[in-house]
Short mmCIF file of C-alpha atoms and ligand atoms in Angstrom, two decimals:
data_model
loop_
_atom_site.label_atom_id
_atom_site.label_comp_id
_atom_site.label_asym_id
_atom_site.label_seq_id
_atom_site.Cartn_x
_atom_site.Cartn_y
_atom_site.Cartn_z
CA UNK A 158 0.49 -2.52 -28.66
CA UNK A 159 -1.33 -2.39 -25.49
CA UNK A 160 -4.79 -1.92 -26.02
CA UNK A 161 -5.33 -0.47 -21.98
CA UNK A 162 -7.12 3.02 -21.83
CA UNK A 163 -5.74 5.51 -19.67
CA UNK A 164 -8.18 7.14 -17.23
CA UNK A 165 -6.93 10.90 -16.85
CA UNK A 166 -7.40 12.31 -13.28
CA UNK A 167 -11.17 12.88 -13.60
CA UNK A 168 -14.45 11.50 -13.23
CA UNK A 169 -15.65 9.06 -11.04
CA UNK A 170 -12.48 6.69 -11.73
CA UNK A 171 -9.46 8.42 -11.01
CA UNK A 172 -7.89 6.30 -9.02
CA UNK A 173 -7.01 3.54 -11.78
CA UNK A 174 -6.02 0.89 -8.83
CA UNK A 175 -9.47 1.16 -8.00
CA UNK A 176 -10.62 1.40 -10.98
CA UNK A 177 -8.63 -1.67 -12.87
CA UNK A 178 -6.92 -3.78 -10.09
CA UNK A 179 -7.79 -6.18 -7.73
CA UNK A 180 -9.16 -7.84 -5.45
CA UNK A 181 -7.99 -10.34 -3.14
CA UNK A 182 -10.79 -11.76 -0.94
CA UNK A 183 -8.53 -13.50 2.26
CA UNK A 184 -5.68 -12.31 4.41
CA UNK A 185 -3.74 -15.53 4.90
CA UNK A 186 -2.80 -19.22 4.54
CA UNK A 187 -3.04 -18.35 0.75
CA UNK A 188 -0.03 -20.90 -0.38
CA UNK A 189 -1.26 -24.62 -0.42
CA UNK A 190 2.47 -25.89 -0.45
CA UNK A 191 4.52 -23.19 1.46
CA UNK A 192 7.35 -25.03 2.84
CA UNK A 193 9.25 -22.30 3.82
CA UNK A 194 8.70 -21.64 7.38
CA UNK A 195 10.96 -18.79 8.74
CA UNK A 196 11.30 -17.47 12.35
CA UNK A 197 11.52 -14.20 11.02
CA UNK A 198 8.53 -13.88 9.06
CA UNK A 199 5.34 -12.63 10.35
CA UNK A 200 2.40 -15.67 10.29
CA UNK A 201 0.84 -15.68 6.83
CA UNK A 202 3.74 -14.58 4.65
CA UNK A 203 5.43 -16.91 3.20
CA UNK A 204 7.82 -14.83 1.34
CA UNK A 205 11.34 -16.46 2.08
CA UNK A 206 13.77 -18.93 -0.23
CA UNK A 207 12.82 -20.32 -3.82
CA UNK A 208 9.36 -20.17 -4.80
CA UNK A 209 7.26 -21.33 -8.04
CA UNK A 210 5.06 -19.85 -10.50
CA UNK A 211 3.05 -21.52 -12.78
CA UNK A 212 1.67 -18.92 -15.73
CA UNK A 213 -1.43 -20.93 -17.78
CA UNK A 214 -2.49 -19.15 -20.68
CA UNK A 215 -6.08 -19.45 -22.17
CA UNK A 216 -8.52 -19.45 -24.83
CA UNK A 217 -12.57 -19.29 -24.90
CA UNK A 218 -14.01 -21.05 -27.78
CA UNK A 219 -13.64 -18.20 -30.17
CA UNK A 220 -10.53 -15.82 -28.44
CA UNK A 221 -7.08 -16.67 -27.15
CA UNK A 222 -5.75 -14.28 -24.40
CA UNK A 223 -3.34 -11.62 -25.91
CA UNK A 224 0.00 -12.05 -24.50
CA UNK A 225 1.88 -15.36 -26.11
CA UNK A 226 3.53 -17.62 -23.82
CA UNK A 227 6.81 -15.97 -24.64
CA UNK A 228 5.81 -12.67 -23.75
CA UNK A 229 4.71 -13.89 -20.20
CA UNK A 230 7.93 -16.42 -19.80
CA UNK A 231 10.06 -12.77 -20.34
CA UNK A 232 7.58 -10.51 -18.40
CA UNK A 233 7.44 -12.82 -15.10
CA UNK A 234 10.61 -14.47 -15.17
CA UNK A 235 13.17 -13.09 -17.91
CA UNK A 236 13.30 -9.69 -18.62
CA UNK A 237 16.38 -7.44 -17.63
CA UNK A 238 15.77 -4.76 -15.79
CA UNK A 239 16.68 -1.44 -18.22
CA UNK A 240 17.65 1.38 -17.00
CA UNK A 241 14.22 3.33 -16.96
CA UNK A 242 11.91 3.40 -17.31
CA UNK A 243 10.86 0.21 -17.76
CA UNK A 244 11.32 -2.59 -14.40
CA UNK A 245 12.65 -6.06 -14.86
CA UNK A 246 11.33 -9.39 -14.50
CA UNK A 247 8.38 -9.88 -11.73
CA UNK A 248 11.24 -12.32 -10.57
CA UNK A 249 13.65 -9.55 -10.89
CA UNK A 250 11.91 -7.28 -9.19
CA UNK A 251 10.96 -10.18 -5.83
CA UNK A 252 14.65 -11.20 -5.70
CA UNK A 253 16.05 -7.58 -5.43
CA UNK A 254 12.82 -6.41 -3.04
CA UNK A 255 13.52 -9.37 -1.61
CA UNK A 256 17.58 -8.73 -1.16
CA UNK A 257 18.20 -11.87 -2.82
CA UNK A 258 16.25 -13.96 -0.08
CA UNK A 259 13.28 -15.28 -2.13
CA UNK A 260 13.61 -15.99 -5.94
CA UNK A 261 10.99 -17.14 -8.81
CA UNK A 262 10.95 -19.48 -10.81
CA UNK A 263 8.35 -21.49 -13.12
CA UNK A 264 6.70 -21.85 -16.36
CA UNK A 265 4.16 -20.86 -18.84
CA UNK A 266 2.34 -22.94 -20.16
CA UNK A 267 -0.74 -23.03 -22.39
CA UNK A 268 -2.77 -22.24 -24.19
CA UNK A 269 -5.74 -24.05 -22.44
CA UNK A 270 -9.15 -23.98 -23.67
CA UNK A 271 -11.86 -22.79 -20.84
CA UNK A 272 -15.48 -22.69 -21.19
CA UNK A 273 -16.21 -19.00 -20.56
CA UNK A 274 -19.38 -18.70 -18.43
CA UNK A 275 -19.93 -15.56 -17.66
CA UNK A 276 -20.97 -13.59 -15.22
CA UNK A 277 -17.03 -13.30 -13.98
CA UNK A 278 -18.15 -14.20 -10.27
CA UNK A 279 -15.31 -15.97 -8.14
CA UNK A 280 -17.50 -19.09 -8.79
CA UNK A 281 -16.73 -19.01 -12.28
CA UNK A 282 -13.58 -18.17 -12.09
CA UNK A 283 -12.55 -21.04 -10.27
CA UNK A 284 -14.54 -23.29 -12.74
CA UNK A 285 -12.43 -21.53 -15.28
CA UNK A 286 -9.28 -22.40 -13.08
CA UNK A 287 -9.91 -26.21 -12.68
CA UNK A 288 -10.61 -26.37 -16.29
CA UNK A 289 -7.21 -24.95 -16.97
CA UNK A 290 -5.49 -27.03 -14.52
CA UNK A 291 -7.20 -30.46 -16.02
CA UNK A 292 -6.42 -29.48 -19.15
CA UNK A 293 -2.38 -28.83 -18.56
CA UNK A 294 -2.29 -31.81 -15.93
CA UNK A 295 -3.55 -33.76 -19.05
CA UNK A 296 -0.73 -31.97 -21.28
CA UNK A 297 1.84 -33.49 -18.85
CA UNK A 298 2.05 -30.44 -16.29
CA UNK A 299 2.09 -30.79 -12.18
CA UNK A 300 -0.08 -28.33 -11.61
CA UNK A 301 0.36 -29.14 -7.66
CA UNK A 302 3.79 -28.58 -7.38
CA UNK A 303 3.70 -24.55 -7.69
CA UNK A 304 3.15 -22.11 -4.94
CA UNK A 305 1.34 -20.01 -7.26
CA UNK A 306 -0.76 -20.35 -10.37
CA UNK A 307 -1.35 -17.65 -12.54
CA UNK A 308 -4.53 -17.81 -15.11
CA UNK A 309 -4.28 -15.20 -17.88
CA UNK A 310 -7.86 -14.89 -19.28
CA UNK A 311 -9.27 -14.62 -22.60
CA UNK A 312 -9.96 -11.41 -24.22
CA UNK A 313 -13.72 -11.61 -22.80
CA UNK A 314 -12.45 -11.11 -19.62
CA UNK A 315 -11.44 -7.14 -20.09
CA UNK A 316 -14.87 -5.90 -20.11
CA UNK A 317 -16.75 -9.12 -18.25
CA UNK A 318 -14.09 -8.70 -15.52
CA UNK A 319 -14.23 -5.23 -14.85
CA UNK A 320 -13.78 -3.08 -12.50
CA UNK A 321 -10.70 -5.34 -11.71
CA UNK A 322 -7.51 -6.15 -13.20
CA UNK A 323 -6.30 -8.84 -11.17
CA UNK A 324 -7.93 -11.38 -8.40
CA UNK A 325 -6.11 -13.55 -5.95
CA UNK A 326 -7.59 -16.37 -4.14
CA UNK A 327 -5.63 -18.43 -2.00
CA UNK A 328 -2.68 -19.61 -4.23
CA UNK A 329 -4.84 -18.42 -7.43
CA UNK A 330 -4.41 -15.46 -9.55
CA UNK A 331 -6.53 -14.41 -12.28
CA UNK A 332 -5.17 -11.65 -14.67
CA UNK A 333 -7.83 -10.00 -17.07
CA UNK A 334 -6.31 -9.36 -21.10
CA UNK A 335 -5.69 -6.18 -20.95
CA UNK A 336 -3.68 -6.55 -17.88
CA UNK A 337 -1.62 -9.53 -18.96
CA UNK A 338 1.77 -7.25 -19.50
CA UNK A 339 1.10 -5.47 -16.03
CA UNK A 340 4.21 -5.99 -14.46
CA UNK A 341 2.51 -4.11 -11.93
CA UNK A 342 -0.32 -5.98 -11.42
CA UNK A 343 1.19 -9.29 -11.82
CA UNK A 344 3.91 -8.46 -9.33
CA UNK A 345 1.05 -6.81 -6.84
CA UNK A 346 -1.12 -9.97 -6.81
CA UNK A 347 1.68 -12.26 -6.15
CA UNK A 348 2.76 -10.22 -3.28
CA UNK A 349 -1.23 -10.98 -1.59
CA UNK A 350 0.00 -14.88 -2.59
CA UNK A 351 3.28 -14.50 -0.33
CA UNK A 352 0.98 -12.92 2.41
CA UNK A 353 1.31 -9.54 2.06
CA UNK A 354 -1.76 -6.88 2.41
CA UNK A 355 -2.27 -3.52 0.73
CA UNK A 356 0.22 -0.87 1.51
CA UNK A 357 -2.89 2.09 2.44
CA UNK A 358 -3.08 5.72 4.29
CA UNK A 359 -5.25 6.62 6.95
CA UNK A 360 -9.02 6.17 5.96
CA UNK A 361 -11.41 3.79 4.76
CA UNK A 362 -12.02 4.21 1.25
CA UNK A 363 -10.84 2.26 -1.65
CA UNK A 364 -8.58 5.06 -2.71
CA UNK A 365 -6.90 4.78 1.36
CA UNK A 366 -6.65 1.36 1.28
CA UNK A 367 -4.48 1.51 -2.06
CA UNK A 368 -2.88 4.96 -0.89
CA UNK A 369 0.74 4.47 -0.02
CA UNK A 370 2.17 3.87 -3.90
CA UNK A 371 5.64 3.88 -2.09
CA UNK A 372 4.75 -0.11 -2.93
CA UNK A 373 4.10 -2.73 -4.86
CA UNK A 374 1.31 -3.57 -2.61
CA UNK A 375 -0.17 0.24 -2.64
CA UNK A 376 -2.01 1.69 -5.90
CA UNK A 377 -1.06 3.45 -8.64
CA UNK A 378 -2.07 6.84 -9.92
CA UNK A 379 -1.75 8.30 -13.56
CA UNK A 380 -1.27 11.92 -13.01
CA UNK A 381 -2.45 13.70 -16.10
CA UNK A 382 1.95 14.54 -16.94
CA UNK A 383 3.04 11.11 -16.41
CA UNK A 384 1.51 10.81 -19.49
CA UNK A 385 2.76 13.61 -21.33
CA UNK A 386 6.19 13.37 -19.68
CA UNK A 387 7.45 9.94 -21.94
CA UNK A 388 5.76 10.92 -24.78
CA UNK A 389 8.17 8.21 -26.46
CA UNK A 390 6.06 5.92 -24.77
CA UNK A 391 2.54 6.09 -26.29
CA UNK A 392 1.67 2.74 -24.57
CA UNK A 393 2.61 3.89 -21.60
CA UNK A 394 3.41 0.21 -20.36
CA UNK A 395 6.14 2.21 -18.29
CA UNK A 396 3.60 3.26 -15.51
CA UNK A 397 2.01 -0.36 -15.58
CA UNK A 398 5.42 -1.77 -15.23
CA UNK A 399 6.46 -0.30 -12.53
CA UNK A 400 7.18 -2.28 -9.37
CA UNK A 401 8.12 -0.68 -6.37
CA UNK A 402 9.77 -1.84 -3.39
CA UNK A 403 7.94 -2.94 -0.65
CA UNK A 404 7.66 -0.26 2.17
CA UNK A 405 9.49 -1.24 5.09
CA UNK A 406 6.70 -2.79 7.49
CA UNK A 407 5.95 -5.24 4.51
CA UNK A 408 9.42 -5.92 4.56
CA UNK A 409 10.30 -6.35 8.42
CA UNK A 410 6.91 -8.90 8.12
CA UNK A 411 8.22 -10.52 5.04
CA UNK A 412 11.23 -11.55 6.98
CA UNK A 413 13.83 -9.84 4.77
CA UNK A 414 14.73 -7.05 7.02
CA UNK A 415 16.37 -8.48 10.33
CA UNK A 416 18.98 -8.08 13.00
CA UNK A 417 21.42 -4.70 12.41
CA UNK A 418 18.57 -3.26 9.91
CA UNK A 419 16.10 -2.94 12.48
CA UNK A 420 16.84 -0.64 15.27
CA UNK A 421 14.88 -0.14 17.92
CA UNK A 422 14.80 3.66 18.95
CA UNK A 423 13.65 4.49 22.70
CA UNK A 424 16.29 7.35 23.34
CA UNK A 425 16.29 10.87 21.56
CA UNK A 426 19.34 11.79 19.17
CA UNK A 427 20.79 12.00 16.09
CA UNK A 428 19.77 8.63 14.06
CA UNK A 429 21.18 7.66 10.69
CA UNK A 430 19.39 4.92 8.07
CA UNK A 431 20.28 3.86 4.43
CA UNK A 432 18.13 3.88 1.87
CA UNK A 433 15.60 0.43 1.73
CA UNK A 434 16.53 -0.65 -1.47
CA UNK A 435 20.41 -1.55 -0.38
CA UNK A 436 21.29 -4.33 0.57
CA UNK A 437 21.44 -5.29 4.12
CA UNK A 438 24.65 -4.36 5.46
CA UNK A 439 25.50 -3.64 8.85
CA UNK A 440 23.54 0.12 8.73
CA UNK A 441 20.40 0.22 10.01
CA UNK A 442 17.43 0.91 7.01
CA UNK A 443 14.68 0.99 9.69
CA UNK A 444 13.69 2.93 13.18
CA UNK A 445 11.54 0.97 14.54
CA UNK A 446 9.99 3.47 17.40
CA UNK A 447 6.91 2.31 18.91
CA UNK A 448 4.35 0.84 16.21
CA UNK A 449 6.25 3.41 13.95
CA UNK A 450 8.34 2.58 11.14
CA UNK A 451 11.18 5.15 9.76
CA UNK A 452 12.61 4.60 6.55
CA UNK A 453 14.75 6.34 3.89
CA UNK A 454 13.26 5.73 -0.13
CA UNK A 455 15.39 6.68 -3.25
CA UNK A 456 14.72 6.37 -7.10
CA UNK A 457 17.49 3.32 -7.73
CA UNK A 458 17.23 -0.37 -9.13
CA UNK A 459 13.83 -1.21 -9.28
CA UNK A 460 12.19 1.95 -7.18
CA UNK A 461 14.45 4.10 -10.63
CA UNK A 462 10.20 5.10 -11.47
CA UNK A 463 9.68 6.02 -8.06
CA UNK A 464 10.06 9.78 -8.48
CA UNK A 465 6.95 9.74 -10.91
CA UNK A 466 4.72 7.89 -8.57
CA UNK A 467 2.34 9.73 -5.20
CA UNK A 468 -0.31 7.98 -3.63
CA UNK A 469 -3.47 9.18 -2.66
CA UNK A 470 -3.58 12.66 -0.65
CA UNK A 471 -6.69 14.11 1.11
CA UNK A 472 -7.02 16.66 -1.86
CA UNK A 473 -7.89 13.81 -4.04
CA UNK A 474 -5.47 12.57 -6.75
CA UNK A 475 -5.14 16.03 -8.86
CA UNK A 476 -2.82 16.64 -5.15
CA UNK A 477 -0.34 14.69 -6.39
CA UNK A 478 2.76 15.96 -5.93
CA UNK A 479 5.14 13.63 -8.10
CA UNK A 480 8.69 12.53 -6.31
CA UNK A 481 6.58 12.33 -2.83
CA UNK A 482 8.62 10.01 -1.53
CA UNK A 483 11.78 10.26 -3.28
CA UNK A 484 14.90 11.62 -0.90
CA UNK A 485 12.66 11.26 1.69
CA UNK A 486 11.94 9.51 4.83
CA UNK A 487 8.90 7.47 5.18
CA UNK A 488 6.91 6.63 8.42
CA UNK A 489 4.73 3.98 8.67
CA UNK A 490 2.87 2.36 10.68
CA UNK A 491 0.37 -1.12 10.46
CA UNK A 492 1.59 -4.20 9.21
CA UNK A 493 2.22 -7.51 11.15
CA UNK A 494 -0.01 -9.30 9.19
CA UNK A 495 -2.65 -6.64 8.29
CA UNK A 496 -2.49 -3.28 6.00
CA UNK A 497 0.15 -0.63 6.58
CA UNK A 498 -0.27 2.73 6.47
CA UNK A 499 1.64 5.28 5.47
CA UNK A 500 1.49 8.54 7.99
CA UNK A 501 3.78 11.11 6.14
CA UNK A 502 6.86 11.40 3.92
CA UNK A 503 9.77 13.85 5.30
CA UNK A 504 11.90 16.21 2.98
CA UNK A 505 14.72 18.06 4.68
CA UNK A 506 13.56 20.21 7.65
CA UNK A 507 10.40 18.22 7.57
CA UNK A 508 9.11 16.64 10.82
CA UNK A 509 6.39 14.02 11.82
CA UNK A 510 5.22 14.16 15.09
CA UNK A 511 2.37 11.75 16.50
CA UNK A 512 0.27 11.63 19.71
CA UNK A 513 3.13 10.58 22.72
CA UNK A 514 4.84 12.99 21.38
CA UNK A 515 7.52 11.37 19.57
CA UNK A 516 9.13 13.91 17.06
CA UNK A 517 11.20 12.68 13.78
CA UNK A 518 12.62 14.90 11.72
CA UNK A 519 14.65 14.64 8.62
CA UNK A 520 17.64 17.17 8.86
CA UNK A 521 19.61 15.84 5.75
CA UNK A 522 20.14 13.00 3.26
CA UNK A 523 22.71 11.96 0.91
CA UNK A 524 23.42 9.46 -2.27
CA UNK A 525 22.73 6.64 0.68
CA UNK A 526 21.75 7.84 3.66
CA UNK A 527 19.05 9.86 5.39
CA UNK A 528 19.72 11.47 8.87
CA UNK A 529 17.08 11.92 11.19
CA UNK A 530 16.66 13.65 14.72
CA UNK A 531 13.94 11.60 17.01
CA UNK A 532 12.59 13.53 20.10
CA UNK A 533 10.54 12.51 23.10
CA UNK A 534 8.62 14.66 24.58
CA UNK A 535 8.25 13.04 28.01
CA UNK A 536 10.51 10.57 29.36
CA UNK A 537 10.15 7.16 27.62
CA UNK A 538 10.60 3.90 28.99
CA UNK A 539 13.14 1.69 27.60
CA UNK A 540 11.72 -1.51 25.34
ZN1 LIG B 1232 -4.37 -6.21 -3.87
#
């Protein structure tokens, strides 16, 4: 049983991203051994073709962290995806974001024993790390050979490590206790490792920089009825284990999206894209107009949670209206390398218009598609 407290949707801590997650302190070059250069990737992701994880589980001198080995073998690289409302694999969940163009795989391996110096600053945390990775290289592992290495800490960490629940540093990741079966989180700070950035809304607080929980990369928020609404669920590992597609900057950067899925829009009329989580076919799933990016979200495969999850909203997180994004189209903006931002999510009848005066509107959607009207206001030259 999970042993995580849920922080209801008041107080000082209601955004539990901010409260519990992460923090990644650079925004590129993270992988030591990315070999996997691709023309279609922004610089700094390296998020194309096989990649490996190596999962090091650890012990202080009197505590061993709480998920086994075989728990975090089947939570990063084996679990089936159910139908809901629990996600797949962390690998799953990378190879279908990822339309089948970067997989996982790797190994768990531990436990280790680290001498737990506290305070958790990133200095001791790495002295924690090199312990870990002397003690498996002496146990026979190649602790160089991974693109990532994942360092689930001791029980000490969960209230030493706090406010965060996860920490990336270059091709490092450090997961405290009580987040070790965070699918979520796990999945999240992997993403920084493969170059991505935080999936945000307009502003510059903690909560905006997390604020688009369309994805993976963007927070999380526990509205006071996700709770009640599995009541099945009394962990409520469901919300933790969600993983949502990437939002479709993050996946244009990523190098996934290419060719016939990105249109370029310069003309008003009638536009038509399928939803981001199909695979790329010959429809377009993205408008690119401008520095804006039009996309089409629906609750299938991995995103099956999505209905249940809002981001951040100017009213604070009690204006969370669940299924936000669901049926809807999503404009973005950001991204090449940096955060993206999420500007507004369309229902039918629903338009987003910005300062040129481009217009998008969302007329009507189906079981795959979304169907969208763009307007210009003035005449716009080609690109
Ligand atoms: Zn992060």
């Amino acid at each position: 049983m999970s042993t995580r407290t849920l922080l209801p949707a008041v107080a000082g801590c209601m955004l539990l991203f901010g409260c519990l997650a992460d923090r990644s302190s650079n925004g590129g070059g993270r992988l030591k051994s990315a070999s996997f250069a691709n023309a279609a990737a922004v610089g700094g992701f390296h998020a194309l073709g096989p990649k490996s994880v190596l999962v090091l589980t650890l012990r202080s001198s009197t505590q061993t962290t709480r998920c086994t080995n075989a728990t975090m073998s089947a939570i990063v690289f084996t679990d089936k995806r159910s139908a809901s409302p629990y996600s797949g694999s962390v690998a799953g969940f990378y190879s279908e974001n990822s339309y089948g163009q970067m997989t996982i795989s790797g190994q768990v391996s531990g436990t280790y024993p680290i001498d737990m110096t506290f305070p958790c600053t990133l200095s001791n945390m790495k002295t924690w790390a090199d312990a870990a990775d002397a003690a498996a290289t002496a146990a026979g592992v190649n602790v160089n050979a991974y693109d990532a290495k994942v360092y689930m800490l001791p029980p000490e960490s969960t209230t030493k490590c706090s406010p965060w629940g996860g920490w990336t540093e270059g091709n490092r990741i450090w997961i405290r206790d009580d987040q070790c079966d965070a699918k979520f989180i796990l999945a999240h700070e992997l993403g920084h490792t493969f170059g991505a950035s935080h999936s945000s809304i307009p502003g510059s607080t903690n909560e905006a920089t997390y604020g688009d929980a369309s994805s993976n990369m963007g927070g999380l928020l526990l509205v006071a009825d996700s709770v009640t609404r599995r009541p099945a669920d009394p962990t409520t590992l469901y919300i933790w284990n969600r993983t949502a597609h990437w939002n479709a900057p993050e996946k244009i950067d990523a190098g996934w999206l290419t060719g016939n899925s990105v249109q370029t829009v310069s003309v008003g009329g009638s536009y038509r894209v399928a939803m981001l989580e199909q695979a790329p076919s010959t429809d377009p799933q993205v408008l690119k107009i401008g520095t804006k990016y039009i996309s089409y979200r629906r609750a299938v495969g991995y995103d099956s949670d999505l209905w249940n999850v809002c981001g951040f909203h100017a009213g604070g997180w009690a204006a969370c209206t669940p299924g936000q994004y669901v049926d809807k189209t999503s404009v973005h903006t950001g991204g090449n390398g940096r955060e993206t931002i999420l500007l507004a999510n369309l229902g039918d009848g629903q338009s987003f218009t910005d300062g040129s005066g481009l217009t998008v509107t969302q007329t009507r959607h189906d079981s795959i598609y979304a169907y969208l009207m763009v307007t210009f206001s003035a005449p716009r030259r080609a690109r």
